[in-house]
Coordinates of C-alpha atoms and ligand atoms in Angstrom, one line a residue:
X1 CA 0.0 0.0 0.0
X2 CA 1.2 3.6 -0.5
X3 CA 1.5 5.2 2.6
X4 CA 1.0 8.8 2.9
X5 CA 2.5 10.5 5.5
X6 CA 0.7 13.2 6.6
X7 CA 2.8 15.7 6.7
X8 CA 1.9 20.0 6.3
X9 CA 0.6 20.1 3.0
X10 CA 1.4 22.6 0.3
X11 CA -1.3 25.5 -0.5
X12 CA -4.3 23.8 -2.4
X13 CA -4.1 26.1 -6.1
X14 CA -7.4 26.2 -8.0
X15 CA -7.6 27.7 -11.1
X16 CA -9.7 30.9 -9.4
X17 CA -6.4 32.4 -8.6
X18 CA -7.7 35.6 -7.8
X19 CA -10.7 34.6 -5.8
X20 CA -9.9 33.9 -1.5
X21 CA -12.0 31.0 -0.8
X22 CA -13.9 31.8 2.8
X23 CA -17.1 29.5 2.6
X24 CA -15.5 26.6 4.3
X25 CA -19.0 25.5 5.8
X26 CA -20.2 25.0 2.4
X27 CA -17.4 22.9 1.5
X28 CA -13.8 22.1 1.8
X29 CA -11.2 21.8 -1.1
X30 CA -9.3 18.3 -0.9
X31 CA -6.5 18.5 0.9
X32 CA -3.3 17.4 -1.3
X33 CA -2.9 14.3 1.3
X34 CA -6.0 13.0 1.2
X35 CA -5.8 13.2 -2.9
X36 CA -3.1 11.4 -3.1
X37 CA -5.1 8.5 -1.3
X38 CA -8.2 8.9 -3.4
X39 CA -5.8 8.6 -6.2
X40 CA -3.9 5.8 -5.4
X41 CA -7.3 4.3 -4.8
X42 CA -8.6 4.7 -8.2
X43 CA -5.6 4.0 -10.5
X44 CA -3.2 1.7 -8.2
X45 CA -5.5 -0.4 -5.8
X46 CA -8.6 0.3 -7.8
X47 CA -10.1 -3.4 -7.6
X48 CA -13.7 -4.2 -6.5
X49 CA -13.5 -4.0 -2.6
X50 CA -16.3 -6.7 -3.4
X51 CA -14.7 -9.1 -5.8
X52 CA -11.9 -10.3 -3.3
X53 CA -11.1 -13.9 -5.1
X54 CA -8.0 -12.0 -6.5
X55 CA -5.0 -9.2 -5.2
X56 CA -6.6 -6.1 -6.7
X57 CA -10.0 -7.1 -4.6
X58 CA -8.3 -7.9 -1.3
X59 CA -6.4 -4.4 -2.1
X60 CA -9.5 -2.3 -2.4
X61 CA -11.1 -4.5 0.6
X62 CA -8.4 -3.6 2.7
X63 CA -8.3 0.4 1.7
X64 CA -11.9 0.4 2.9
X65 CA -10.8 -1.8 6.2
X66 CA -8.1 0.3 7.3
X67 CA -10.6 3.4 6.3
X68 CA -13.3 2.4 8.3
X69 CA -10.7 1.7 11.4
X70 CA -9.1 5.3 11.0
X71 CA -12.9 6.8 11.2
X72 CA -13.4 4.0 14.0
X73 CA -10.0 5.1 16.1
X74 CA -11.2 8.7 15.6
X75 CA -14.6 8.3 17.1
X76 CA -13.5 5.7 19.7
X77 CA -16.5 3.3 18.5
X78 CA -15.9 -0.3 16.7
X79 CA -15.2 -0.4 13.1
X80 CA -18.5 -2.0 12.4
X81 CA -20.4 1.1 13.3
X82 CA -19.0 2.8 10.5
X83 CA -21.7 2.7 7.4
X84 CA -21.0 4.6 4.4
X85 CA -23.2 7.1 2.5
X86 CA -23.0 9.7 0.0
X87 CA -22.5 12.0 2.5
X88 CA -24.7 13.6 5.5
X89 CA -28.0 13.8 3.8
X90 CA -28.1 10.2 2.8
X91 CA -26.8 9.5 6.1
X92 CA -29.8 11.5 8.3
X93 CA -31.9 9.8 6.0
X94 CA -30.9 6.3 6.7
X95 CA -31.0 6.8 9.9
X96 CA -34.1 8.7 10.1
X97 CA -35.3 5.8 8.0
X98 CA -34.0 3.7 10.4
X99 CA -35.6 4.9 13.7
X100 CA -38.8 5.2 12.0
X101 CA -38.9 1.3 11.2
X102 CA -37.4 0.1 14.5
X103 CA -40.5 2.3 16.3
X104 CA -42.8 0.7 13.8
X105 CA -45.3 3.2 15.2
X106 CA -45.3 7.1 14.0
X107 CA -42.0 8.1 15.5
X108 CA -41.8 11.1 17.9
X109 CA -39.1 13.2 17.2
X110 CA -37.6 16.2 18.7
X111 CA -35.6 18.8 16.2
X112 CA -34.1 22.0 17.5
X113 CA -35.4 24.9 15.4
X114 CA -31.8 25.2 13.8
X115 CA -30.9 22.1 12.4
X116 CA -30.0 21.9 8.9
X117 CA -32.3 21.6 5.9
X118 CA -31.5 17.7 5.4
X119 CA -32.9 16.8 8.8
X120 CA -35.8 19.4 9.3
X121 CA -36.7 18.2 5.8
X122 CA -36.4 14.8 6.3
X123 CA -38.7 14.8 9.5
X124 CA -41.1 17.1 7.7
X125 CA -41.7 14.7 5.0
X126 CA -41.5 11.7 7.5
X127 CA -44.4 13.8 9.6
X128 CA -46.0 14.4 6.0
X129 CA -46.1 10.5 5.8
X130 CA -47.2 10.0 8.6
X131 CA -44.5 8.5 10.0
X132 CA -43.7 10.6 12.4
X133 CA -44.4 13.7 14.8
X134 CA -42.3 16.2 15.1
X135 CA -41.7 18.6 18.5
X136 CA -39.3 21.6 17.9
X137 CA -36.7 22.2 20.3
X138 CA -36.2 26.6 21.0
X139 CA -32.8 28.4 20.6
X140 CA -31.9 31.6 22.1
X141 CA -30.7 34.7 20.5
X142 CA -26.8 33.0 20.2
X143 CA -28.5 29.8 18.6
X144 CA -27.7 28.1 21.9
X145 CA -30.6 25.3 23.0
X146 CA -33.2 26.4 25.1
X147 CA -32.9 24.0 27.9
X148 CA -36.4 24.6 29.4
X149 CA -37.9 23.9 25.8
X150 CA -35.9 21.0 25.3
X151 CA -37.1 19.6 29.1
X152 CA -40.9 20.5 27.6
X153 CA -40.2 18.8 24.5
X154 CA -38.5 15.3 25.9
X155 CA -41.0 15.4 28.8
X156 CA -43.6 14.5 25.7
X157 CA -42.8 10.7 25.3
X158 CA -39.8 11.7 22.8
X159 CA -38.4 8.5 20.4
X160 CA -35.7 10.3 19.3
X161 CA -33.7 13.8 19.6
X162 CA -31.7 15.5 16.3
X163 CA -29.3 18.0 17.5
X164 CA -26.3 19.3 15.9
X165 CA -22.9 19.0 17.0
X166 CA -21.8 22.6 15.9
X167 CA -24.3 25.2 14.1
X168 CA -23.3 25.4 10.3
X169 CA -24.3 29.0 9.8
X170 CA -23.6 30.6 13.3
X171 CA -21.0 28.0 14.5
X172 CA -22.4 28.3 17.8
X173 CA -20.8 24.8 19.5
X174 CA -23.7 22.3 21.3
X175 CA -23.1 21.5 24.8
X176 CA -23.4 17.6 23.3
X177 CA -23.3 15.4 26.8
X178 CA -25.8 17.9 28.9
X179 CA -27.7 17.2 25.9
X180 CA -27.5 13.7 25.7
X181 CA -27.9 13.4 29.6
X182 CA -31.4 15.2 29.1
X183 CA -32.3 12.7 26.3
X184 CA -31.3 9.4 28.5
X185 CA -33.4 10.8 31.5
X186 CA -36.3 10.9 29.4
X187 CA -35.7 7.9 27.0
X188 CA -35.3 9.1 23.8
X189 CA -32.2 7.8 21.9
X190 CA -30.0 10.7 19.9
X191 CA -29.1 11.5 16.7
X192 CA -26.1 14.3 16.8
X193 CA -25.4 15.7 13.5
X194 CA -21.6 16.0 13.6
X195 CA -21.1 17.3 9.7
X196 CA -19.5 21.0 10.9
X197 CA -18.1 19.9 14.3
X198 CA -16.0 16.6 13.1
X199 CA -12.2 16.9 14.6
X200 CA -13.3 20.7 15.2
X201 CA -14.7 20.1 18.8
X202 CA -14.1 16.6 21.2
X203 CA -16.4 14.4 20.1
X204 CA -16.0 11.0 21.1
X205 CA -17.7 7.6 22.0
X206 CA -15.4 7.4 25.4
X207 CA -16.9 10.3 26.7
X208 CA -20.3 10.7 24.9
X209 CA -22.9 8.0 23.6
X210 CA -25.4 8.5 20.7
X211 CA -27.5 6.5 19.0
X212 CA -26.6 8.3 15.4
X213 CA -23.8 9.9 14.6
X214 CA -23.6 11.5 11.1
X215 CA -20.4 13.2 8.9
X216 CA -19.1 13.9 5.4
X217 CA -16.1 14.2 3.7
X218 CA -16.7 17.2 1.7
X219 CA -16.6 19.3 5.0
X220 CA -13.2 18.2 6.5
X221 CA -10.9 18.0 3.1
X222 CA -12.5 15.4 1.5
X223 CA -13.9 14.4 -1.7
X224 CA -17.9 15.3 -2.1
X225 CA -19.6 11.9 -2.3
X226 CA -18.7 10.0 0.8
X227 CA -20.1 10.7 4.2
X228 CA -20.4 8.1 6.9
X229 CA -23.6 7.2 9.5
X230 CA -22.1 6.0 12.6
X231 CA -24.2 4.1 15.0
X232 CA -24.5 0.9 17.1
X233 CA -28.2 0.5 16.3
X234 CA -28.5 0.7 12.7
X235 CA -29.2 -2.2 10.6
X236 CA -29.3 -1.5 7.2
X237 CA -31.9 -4.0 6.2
X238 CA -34.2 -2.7 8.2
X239 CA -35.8 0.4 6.7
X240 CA -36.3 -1.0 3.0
X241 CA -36.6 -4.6 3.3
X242 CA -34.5 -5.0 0.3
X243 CA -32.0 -3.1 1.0
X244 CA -29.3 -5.1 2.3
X245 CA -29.9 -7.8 0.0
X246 CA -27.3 -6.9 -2.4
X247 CA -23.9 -5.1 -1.2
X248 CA -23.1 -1.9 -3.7
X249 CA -19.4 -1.7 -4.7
X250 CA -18.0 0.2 -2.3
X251 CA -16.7 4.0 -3.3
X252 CA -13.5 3.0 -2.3
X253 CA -11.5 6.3 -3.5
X254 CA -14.2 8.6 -1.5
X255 CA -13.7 5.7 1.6
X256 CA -10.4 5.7 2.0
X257 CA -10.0 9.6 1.5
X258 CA -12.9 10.0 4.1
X259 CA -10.3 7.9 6.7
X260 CA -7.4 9.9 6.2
X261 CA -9.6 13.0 6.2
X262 CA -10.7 11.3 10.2
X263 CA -7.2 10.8 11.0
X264 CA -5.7 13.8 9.8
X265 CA -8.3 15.8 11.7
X266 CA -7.8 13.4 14.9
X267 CA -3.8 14.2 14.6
X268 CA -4.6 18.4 13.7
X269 CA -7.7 19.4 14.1
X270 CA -6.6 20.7 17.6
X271 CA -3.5 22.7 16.2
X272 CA -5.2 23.5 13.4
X273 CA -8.4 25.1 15.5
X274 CA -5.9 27.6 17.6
X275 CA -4.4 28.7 14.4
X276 CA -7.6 29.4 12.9
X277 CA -9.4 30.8 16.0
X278 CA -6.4 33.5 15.8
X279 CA -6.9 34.4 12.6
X280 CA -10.6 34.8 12.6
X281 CA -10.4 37.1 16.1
X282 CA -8.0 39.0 13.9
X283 CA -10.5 39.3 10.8
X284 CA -13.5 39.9 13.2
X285 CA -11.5 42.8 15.0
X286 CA -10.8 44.2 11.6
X287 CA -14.5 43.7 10.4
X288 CA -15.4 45.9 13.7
X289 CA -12.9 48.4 13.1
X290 CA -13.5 49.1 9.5
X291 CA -16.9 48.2 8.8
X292 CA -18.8 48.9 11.6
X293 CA -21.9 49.2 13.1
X294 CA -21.3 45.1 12.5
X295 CA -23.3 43.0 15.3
X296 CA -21.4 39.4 15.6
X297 CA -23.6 36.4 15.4
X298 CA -23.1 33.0 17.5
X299 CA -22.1 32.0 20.9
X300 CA -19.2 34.1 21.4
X301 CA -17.8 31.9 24.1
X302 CA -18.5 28.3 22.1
X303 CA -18.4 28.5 18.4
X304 CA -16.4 26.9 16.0
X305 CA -12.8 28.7 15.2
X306 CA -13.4 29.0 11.9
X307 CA -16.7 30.8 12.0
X308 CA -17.6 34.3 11.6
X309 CA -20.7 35.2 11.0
X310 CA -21.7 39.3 11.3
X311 CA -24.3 41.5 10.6
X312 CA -23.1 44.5 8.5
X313 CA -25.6 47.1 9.4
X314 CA -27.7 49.2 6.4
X315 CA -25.5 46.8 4.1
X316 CA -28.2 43.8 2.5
X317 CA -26.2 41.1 2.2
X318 CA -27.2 40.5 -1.7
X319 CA -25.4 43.6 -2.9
X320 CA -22.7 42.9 -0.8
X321 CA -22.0 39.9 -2.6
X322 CA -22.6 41.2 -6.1
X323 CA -19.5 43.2 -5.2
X324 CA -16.9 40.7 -3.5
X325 CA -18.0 37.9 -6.6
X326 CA -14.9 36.8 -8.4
X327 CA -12.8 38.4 -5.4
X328 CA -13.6 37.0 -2.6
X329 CA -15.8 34.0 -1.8
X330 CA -18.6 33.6 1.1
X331 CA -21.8 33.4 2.0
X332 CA -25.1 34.6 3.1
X333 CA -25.9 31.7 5.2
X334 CA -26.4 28.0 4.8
X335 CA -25.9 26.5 0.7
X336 CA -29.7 25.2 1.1
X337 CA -30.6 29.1 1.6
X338 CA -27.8 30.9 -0.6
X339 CA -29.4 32.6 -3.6
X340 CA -33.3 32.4 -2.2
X341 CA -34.6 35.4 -0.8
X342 CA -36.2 34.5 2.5
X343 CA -34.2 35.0 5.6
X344 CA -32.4 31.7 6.6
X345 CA -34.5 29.6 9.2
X346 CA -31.7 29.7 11.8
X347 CA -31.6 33.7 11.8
X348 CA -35.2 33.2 12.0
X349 CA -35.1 30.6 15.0
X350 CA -32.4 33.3 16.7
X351 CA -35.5 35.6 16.8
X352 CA -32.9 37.7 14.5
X353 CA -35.2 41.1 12.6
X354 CA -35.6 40.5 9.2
X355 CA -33.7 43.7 7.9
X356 CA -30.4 42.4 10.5
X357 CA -30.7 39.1 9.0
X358 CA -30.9 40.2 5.1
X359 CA -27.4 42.0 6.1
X360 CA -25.8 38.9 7.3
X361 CA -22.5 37.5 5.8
X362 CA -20.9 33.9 6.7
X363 CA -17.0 33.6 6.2
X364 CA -15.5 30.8 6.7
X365 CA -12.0 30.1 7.1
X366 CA -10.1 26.6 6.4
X367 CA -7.1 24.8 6.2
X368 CA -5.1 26.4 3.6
X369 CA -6.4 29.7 4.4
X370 CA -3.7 32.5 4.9
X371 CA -2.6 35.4 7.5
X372 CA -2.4 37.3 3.9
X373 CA -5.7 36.3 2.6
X374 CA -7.0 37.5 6.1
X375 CA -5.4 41.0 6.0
X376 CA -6.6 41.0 2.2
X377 CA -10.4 39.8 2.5
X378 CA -10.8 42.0 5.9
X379 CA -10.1 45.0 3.4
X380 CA -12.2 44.0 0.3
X381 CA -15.3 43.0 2.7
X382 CA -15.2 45.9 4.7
X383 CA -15.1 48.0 1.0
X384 CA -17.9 45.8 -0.3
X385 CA -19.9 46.9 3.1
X386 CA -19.0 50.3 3.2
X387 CA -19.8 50.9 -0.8
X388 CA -23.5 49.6 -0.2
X389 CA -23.9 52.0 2.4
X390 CA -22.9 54.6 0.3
X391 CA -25.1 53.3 -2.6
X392 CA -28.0 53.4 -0.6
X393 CA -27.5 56.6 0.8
X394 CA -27.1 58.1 -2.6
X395 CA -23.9 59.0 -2.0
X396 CA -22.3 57.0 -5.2
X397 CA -24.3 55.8 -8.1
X398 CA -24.4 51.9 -8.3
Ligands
LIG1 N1 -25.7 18.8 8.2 C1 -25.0 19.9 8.3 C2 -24.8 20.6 9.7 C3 -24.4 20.5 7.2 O1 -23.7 21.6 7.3 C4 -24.6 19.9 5.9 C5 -24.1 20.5 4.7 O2 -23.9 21.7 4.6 C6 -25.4 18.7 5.9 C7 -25.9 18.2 7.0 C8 -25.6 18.0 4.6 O3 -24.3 17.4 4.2 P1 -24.0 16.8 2.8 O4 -23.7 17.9 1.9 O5 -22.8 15.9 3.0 O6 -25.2 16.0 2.4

């Protein structure tokens, strides 16, 4: 096998050279290391991880072994709790799917207000079925939980709990085992969704137990396509009857790049937190300085490093945009609510006015992301910003 070492990698280059990439909650590029696996994986040991009568099989078979055991050591669970997906989506929905056939009643489930779009969706149409019945869960201003809505909420027979591990639009951080201590006292099993937090925050089977866990590659330097639902529970043949019947070939490129992706955020993600919670206190002092009024969204004290998500007074976030495109890269909010008009449900759920939320911008740093870039995108944002207010003031024309 070709080993990898995973050592600092060299800066990612895509062919926007102009354009800093800050939308790092959206997705992540792949990291050099973890292409080289997903390589190797497709033109060296690119056998049928099914078809294991001959080398190139037992190859692939092993790629996906040693990838499940590297997302197995990182999680502190057993290797066969690691099921593949596409990524988180199909992942929520398996296990969604999962928990609604092990209840074979209409599941009761209980969904803060700020989950993403794949699991609010997911129950919705489940409810819409008539699977299941959904309770929402209250956030506060930050986006932190509501713990005397959550109490209300589990104190209604609950089946199951969805939280997030770390807010994808915020970043505000979960306080994971308070939460799962509520949901044991009251019976309901847990679903966390780990997709933002993954080697971001502790998160471990050691020191926390779920009953779904869910993550994708995309978000932590992987390929898009892979994802993984990790849970004691689940039993894939289950929820469709027929599924299970069969086994798919496995993606074993997207696999074994979604292990080292696991093991190089085990080995980093610590280091590479502090160096990115330095340079976003640095971007958000300049975003204050020189494009105030700016209000700063999340839980100041628990949100992931690499989030910064402000509201750039008298500035709608649209026309902001219009003027960074091609320069700089990030976001109004979640992908699901980028480009539609209505204010994101999270802002929504934070009780946020709809003229602060339309102003709202989500940056969000990553890996390969520079002290240079910072210095640079802190300038062109704050111009973007400060333009629009002029704009709409009539001081310039558009
Ligand atoms: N959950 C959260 C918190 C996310 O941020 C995302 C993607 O943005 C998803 C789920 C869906 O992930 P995927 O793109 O892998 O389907």
């Amino acid at each position: 096998m070709n080993e990898i070492a995973p050592t600092m990698p060299s800066r990612v280059v895509t062919d926007r050279k102009s354009a800093i990439y800050l939308d790092h909650h959206a997705t992540t590029p792949v990291d050099p290391r973890i292409l080289a696996i997903a390589v190797n994986a497709m033109t060296s040991e690119f056998g049928n991880a099914n078809g294991i009568e001959n080398i190139h099989g037992e190859t692939a078979a092993a790629l996906v072994a040693r990838a499940r055991q590297q997302i197995a050591d990182s999680l502190a669970v057993e290797p066969d709790e690691v099921h593949f997906t596409s990524g988180s989506t199909e992942a929520i929905q398996l296990a969604l799917a999962h928990a609604v056939a092990s209840k074979g009643e209409v599941l009761r489930v209980a969904v803060s207000r700020v989950e993403h779009k794949a699991v609010i969706d997911t129950v919705c149409h489940a409810e819409r079925l008539g699977l299941a019945k959904v309770f929402w869960v209250n956030v506060d201003q930050h986006a932190r939980l509501d713990f005397a809505s959550l109490k209300a909420v589990l104190d209604q027979d609950i089946d199951l709990l969805c939280v997030m591990a770390a807010n994808n639009e915020v970043g505000t951080i979960y306080p994971l085992q308070q939460i799962a201590d509520a949901a044991q006292a009251a019976g309901a099993g847990l679903l966390v969704d780990a997709t933002q937090a993954i080697g971001r925050i502790e998160l471990n089977a050691s020191t926390l137990s779920w009953d779904y866990l869910i993550l994708s590659g995309h978000k932590i330097y992987a390929p898009k396509g892979v994802g993984a639902l990790v849970s004691q529970v689940f039993d894939p043949s289950l929820q469709f009857g027929l599924h299970g019947a069969h086994l798919p070939t496995p993606n074993v490129a997207g696999i074994a790049a979604l292990g080292m992706a696991c093991q190089i955020m085990m080995e980093e993600g610590v280091a590479e937190s502090l160096r990115l919670r330095a340079l976003r206190d640095r971007l958000q002092e300049k975003m204050i300085a020189l494009a105030g009024p700016v209000i700063v969204n999340g839980d100041q004290d628990n949100r992931l490093a690499h989030n910064l998500h402000i509201a750039a007074l008298g500035a709608p976030n649209d026309l902001v945009l219009a003027r960074l495109r091609g320069r700089v890269s990030i976001s109004t909010g979640s992908a699901c609510n980028a480009g539609a008009q209505e204010p994101s449900h999270v802002l929504r759920a934070m009780g946020m006015a709809p003229d602060i939320a339309e102003t709202c911008l989500r940056i969000g740093l990553g890996r390969f992301t520079t002290d240079d870039e910072i210095g640079r995108t802190a300038t062109e944002i704050a111009d973007a910003i400060n333009d629009v207010r002029k704009m709409l003031s009539g001081v310039i024309d558009v």
